[in-house]
Short mmCIF file of C-alpha atoms in Angstrom, two decimals:
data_model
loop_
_atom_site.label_atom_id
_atom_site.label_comp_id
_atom_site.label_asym_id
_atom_site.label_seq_id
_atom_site.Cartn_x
_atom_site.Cartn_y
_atom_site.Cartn_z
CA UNK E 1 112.75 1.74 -161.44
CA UNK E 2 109.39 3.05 -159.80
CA UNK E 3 107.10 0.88 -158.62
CA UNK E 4 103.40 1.28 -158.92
CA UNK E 5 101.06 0.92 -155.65
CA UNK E 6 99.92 -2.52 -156.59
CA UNK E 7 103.70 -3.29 -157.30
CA UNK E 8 104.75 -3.02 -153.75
CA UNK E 9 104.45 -6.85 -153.35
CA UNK E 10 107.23 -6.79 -156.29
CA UNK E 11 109.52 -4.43 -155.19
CA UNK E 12 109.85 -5.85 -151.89
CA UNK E 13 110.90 -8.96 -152.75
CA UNK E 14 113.34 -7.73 -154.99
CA UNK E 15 114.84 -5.70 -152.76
CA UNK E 16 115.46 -8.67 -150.42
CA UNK E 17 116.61 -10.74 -153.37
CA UNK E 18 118.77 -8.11 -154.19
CA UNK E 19 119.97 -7.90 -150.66
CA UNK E 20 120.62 -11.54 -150.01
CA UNK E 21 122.85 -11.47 -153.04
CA UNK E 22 125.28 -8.61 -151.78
CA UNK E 23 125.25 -11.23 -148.59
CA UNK E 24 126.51 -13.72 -150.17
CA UNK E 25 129.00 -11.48 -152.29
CA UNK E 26 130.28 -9.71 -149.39
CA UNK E 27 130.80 -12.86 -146.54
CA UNK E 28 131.33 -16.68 -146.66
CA UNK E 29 127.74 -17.45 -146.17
CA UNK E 30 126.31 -19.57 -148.45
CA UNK E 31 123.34 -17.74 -149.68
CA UNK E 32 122.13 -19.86 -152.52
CA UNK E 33 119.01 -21.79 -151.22
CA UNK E 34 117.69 -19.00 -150.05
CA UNK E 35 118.24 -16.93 -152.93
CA UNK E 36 116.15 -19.25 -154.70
CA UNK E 37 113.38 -19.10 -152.34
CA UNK E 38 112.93 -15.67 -152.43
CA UNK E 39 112.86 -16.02 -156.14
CA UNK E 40 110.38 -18.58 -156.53
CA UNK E 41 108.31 -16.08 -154.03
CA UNK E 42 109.24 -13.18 -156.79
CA UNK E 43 108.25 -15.54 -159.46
CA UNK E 44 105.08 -16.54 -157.72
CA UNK E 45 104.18 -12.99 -157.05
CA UNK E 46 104.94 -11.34 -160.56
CA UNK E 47 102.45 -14.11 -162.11
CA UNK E 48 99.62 -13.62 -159.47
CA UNK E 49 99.71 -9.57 -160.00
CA UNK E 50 99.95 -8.90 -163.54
CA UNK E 51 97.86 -12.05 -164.72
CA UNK E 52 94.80 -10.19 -163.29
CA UNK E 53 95.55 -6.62 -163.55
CA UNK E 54 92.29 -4.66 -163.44
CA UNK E 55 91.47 -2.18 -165.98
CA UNK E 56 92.31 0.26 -163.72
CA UNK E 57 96.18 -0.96 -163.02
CA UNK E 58 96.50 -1.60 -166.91
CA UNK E 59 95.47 2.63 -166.98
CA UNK E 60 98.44 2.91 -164.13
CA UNK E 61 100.58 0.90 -166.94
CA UNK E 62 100.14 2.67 -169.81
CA UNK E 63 101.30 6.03 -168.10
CA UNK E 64 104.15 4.51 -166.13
CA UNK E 65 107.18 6.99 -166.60
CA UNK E 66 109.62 4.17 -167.54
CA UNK E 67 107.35 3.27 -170.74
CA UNK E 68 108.86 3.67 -173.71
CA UNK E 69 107.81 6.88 -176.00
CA UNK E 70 107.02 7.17 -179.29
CA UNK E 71 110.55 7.81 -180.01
CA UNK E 72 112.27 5.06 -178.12
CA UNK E 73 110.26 2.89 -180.47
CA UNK E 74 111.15 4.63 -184.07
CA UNK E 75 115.16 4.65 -182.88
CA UNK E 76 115.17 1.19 -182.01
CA UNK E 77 113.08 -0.21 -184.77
CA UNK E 78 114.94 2.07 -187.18
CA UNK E 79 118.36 2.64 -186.00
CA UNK E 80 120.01 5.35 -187.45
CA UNK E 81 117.82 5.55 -190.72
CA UNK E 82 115.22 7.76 -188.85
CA UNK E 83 114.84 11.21 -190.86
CA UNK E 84 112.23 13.10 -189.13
CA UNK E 85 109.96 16.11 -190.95
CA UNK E 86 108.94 19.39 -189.73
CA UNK E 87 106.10 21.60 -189.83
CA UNK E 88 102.48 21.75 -191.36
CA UNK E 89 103.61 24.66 -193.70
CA UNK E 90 100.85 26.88 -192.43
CA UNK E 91 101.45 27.90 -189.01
CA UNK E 92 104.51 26.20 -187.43
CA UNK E 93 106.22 23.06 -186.03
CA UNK E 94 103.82 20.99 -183.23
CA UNK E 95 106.47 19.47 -181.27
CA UNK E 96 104.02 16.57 -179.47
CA UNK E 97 103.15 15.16 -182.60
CA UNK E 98 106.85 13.84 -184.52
CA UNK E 99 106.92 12.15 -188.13
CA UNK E 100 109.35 11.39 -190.67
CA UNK E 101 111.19 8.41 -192.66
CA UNK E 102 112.39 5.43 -191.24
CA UNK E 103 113.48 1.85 -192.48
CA UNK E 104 112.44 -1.44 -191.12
CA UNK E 105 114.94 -3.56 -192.98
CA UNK E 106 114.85 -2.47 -196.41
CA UNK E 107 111.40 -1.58 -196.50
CA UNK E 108 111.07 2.48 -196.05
CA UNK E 109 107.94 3.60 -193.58
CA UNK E 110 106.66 6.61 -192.60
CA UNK E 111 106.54 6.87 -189.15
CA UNK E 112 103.82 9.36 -187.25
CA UNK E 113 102.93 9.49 -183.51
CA UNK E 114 102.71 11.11 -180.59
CA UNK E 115 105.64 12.32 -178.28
CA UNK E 116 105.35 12.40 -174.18
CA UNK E 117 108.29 14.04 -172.30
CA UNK E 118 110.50 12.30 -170.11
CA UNK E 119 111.30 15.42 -167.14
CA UNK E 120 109.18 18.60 -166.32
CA UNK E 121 111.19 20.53 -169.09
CA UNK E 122 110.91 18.01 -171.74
CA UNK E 123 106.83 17.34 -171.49
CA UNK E 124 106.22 21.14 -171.15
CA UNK E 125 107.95 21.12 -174.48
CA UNK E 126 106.30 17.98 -175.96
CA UNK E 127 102.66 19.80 -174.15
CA UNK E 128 102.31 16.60 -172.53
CA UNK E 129 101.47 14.68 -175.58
CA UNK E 130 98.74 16.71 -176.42
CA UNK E 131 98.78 17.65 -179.86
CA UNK E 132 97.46 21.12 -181.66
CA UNK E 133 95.81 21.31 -184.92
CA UNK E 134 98.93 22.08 -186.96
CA UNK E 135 99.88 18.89 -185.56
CA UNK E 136 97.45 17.16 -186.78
CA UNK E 137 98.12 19.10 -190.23
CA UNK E 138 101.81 18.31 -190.18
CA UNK E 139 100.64 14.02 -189.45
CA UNK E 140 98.29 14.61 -192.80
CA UNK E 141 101.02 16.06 -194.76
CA UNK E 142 103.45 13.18 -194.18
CA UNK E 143 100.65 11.10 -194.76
CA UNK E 144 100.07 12.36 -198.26
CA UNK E 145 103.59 12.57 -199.07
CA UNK E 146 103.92 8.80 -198.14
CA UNK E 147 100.85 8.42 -200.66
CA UNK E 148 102.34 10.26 -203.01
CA UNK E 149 105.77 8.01 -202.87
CA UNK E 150 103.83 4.88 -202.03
CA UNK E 151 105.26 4.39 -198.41
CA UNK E 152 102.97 2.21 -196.02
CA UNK E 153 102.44 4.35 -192.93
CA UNK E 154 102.74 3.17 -189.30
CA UNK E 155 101.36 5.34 -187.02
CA UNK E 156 101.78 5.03 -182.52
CA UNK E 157 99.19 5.82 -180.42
CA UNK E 158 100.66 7.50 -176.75
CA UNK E 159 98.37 10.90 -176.06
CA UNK E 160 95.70 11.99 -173.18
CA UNK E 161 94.10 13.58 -176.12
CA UNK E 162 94.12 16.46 -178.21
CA UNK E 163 95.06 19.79 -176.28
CA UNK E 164 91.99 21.65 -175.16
CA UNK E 165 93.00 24.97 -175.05
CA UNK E 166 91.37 27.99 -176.32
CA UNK E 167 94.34 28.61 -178.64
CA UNK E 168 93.68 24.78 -180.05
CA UNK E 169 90.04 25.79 -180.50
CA UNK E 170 90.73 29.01 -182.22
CA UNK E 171 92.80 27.39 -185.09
CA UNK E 172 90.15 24.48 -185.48
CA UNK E 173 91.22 21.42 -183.82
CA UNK E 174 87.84 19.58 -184.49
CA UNK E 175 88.34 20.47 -188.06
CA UNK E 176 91.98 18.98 -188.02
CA UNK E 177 90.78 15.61 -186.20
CA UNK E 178 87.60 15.66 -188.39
CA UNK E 179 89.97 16.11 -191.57
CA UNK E 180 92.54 13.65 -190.80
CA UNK E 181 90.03 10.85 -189.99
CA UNK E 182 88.41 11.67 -193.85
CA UNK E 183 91.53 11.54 -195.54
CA UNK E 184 93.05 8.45 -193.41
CA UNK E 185 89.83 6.85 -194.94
CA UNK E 186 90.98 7.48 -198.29
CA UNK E 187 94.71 6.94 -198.45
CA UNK E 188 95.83 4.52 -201.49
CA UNK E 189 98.69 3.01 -198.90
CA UNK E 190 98.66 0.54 -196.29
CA UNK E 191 98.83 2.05 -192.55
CA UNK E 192 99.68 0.23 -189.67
CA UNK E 193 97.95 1.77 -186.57
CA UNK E 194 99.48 0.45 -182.98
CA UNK E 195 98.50 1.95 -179.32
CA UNK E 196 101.67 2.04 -177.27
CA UNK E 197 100.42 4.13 -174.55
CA UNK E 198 97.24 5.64 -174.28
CA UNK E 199 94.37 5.75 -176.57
CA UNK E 200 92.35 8.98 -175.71
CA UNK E 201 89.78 10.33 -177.48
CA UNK E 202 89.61 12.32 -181.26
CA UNK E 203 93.51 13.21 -179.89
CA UNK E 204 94.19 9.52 -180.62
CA UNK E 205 91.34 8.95 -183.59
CA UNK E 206 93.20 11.73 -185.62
CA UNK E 207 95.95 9.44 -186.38
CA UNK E 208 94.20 6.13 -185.59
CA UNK E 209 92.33 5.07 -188.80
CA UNK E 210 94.38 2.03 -190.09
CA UNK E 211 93.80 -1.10 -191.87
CA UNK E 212 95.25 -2.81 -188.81
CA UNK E 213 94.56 -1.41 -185.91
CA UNK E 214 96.94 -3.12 -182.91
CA UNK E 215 97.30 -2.61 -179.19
CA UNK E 216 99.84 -3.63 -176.90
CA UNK E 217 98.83 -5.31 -174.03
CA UNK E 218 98.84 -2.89 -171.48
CA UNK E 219 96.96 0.31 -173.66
CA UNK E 220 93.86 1.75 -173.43
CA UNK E 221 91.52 3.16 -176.07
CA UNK E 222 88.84 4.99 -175.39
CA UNK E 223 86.62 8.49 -176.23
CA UNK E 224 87.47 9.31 -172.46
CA UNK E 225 90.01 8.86 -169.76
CA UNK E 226 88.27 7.09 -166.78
CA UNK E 227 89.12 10.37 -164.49
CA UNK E 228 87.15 12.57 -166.91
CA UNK E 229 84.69 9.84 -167.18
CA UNK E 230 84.34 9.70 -163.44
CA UNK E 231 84.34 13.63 -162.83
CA UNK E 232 81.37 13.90 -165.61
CA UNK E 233 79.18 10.77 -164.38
CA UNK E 234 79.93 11.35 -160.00
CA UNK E 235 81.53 15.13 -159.74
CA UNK E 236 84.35 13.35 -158.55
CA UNK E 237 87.72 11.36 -159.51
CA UNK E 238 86.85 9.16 -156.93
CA UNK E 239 85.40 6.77 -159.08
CA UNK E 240 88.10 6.53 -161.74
CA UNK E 241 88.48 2.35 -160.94
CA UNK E 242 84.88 1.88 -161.41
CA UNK E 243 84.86 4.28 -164.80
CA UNK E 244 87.54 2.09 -166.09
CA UNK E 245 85.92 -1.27 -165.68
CA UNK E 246 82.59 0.63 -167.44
CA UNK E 247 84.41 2.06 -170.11
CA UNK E 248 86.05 -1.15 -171.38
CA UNK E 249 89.02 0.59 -172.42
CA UNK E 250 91.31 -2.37 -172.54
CA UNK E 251 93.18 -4.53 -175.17
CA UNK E 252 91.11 -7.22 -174.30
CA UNK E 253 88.26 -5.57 -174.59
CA UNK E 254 88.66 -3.75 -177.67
CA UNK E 255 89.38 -6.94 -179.50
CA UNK E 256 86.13 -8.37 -178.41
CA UNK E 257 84.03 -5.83 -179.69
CA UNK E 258 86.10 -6.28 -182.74
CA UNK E 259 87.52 -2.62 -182.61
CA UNK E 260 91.20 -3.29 -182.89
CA UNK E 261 92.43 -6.17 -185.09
CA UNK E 262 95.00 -7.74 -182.36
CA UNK E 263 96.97 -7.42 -179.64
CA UNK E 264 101.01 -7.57 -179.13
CA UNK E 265 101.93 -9.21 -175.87
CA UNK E 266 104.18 -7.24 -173.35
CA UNK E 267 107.02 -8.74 -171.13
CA UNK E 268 105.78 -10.30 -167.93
CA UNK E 269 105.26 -6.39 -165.69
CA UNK E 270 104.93 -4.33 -168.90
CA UNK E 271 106.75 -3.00 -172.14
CA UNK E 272 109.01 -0.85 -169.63
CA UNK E 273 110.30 -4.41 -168.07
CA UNK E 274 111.90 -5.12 -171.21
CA UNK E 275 112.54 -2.11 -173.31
CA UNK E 276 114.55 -4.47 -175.97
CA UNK E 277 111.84 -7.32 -176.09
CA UNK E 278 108.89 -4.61 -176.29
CA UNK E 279 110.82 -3.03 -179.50
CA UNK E 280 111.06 -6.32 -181.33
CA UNK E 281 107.79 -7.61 -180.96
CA UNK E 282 106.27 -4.43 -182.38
CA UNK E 283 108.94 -4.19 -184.82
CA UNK E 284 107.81 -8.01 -186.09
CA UNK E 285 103.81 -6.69 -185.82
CA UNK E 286 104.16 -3.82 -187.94
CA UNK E 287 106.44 -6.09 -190.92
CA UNK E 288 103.67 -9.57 -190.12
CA UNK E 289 101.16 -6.81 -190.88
CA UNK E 290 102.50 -4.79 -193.95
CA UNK E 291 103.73 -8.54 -195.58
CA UNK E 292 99.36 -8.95 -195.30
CA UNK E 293 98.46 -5.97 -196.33
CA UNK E 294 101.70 -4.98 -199.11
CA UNK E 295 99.69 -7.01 -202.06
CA UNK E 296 96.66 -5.37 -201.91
CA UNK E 297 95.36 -3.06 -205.09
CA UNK E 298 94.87 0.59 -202.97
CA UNK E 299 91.55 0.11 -204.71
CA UNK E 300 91.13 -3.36 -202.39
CA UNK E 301 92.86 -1.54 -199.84
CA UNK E 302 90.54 1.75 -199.63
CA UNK E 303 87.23 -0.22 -199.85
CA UNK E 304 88.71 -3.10 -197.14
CA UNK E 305 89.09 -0.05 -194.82
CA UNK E 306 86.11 1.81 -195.19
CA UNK E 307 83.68 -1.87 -194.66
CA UNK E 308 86.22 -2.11 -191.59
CA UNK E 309 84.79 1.10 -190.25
CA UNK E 310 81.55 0.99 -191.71
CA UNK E 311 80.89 -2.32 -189.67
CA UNK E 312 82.00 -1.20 -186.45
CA UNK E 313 78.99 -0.99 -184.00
CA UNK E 314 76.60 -2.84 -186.30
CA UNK E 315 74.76 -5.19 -184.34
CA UNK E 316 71.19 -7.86 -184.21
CA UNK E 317 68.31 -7.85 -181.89
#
């Protein structure tokens, strides 16, 4: 596993836990007592760090390499019912945005999110997350197709943003974002919006209009990632730490200014700690959710959404 910077305090102790334990395997020594010092220590230590993680470290999080994907979620909330779908049938198959047909249960969703890479080869493949406009066409697609069949929609938040390239920009990406937000506004089905990674910008907007809006603990959501923010505001990335406390990009924050409905708690270190625990509790969060939202008229369910949206930022001198 690697270890963040502010994890060091972590990772040494477990190496000498883990090293006092091959002790006591390997001789006669009796190794117990102090095997439960060192975890007490561990204990101690793991509470102190990640109880008051800044916003900063929760940014580190988000991105760690051992995080679960996209994917990791749908195959272990789904199991082998996954069907995915290709293509926006107009220009060709965006391979960092994925979608398709999965059950939770007995209760058919359709699944849409963004897909990281796990090695050099893989991310160059998935462009880092960073979804084109015919991937944004292909998410609208299966959206309307689950409208059409009346499947709820869940859709998982994990990109840096839209790609910015020229090629992006020549085949409309605003348009795309700006299109998908509209018709996410509309849609006569419940959808289920959850941040598992990052949350940047109209890359993450074009797929983030739900009725519930959730963020695991350690996400971010914001209209800029705190390097960006910190090369626009100082000419420098120096200043990312201070960008992220400014931008109040967190969980925590984003549920006090009443921009996400709620947050799912990660295992003590982060969803990558406990891969099977992270899976269930967004698993349970996305049914909790659709059993709240599965009643509702799509008339009720259309105008709930748009007063959602059309109160955000609305405030009193």
């Amino acid at each position: 596993m690697e270890y963040l910077e502010f994890e060091l305090p972590i990772k040494e102790l477990e190496e000498q836990l883990q090293k006092c334990k091959i002790i006591g395997e390997e001789s006669e020594v009796d190794v117990t007592e102090t095997c439960k010092q060192i975890e007490k220590k561990l204990a101690t230590a793991q509470k102190d760090i990640y109880k008051n993680l800044t916003a900063w470290q929760r940014v580190q999080l988000s991105r760690h390499p051992d995080r679960p994907y996209t994917m990791d979620h749908i195959r272990a909330i789904c199991g082998g019912t996954f069907l995915e779908l290709h293509g926006d049938r107009s220009f060709k198959d965006d391979k960092a945005m994925i979608g398709g047909l999965g059950k939770i249960g007995d209760q058919s969703f359709m699944f849409i999110g963004q897909q990281k890479g796990y090695n050099t080869k893989t991310r160059q493949y998935r462009n880092f997350g960073m979804a084109n406009p015919e991937g944004y066409r292909k998410a609208l697609r299966l959206m309307k197709s689950a409208e059409k069949f009346g499947i709820p929609i869940v859709t998982l938040l994990d990109t840096p943003g839209a790609y910015p390239g020229l090629e992006a920009e020549e085949r409309g990406q605003g348009e795309a974002i700006a299109r998908n937000i509209l018709e996410m506004t509309k849609l006569k089905v419940p959808i289920i919006t959850i941040v598992i990674g990052e949350g940047a910008s109209g890359g993450a907007l074009g797929i983030g209009v739900g009725d519930r809006v959730l963020m695991l603990e350690n996400t971010w959501y914001s209209v800029i990632s705190p390097e960006s923010c910190s090369s626009i505001l100082w000419r420098s990335w120096e200043y990312k730490e201070q960008a992220a406390e400014a931008l109040k990009l967190t969980a925590a924050d984003m549920k006090k200014l009443k921009l996400v409905d709620g947050i799912i708690r990660e295992p003590l270190g982060g969803a990558h700690r406990d891969r099977e625990k992270t899976f269930k509790l967004v698993s349970d969060a996305i049914v909790k959710n659709y059993e709240e939202l599965k009643n509702l008229s799509p008339k009720d369910l259309v105008g709930q959404r748009m007063e959602k949206y059309a109160n955000m930022g609305v405030f009193k001198d």
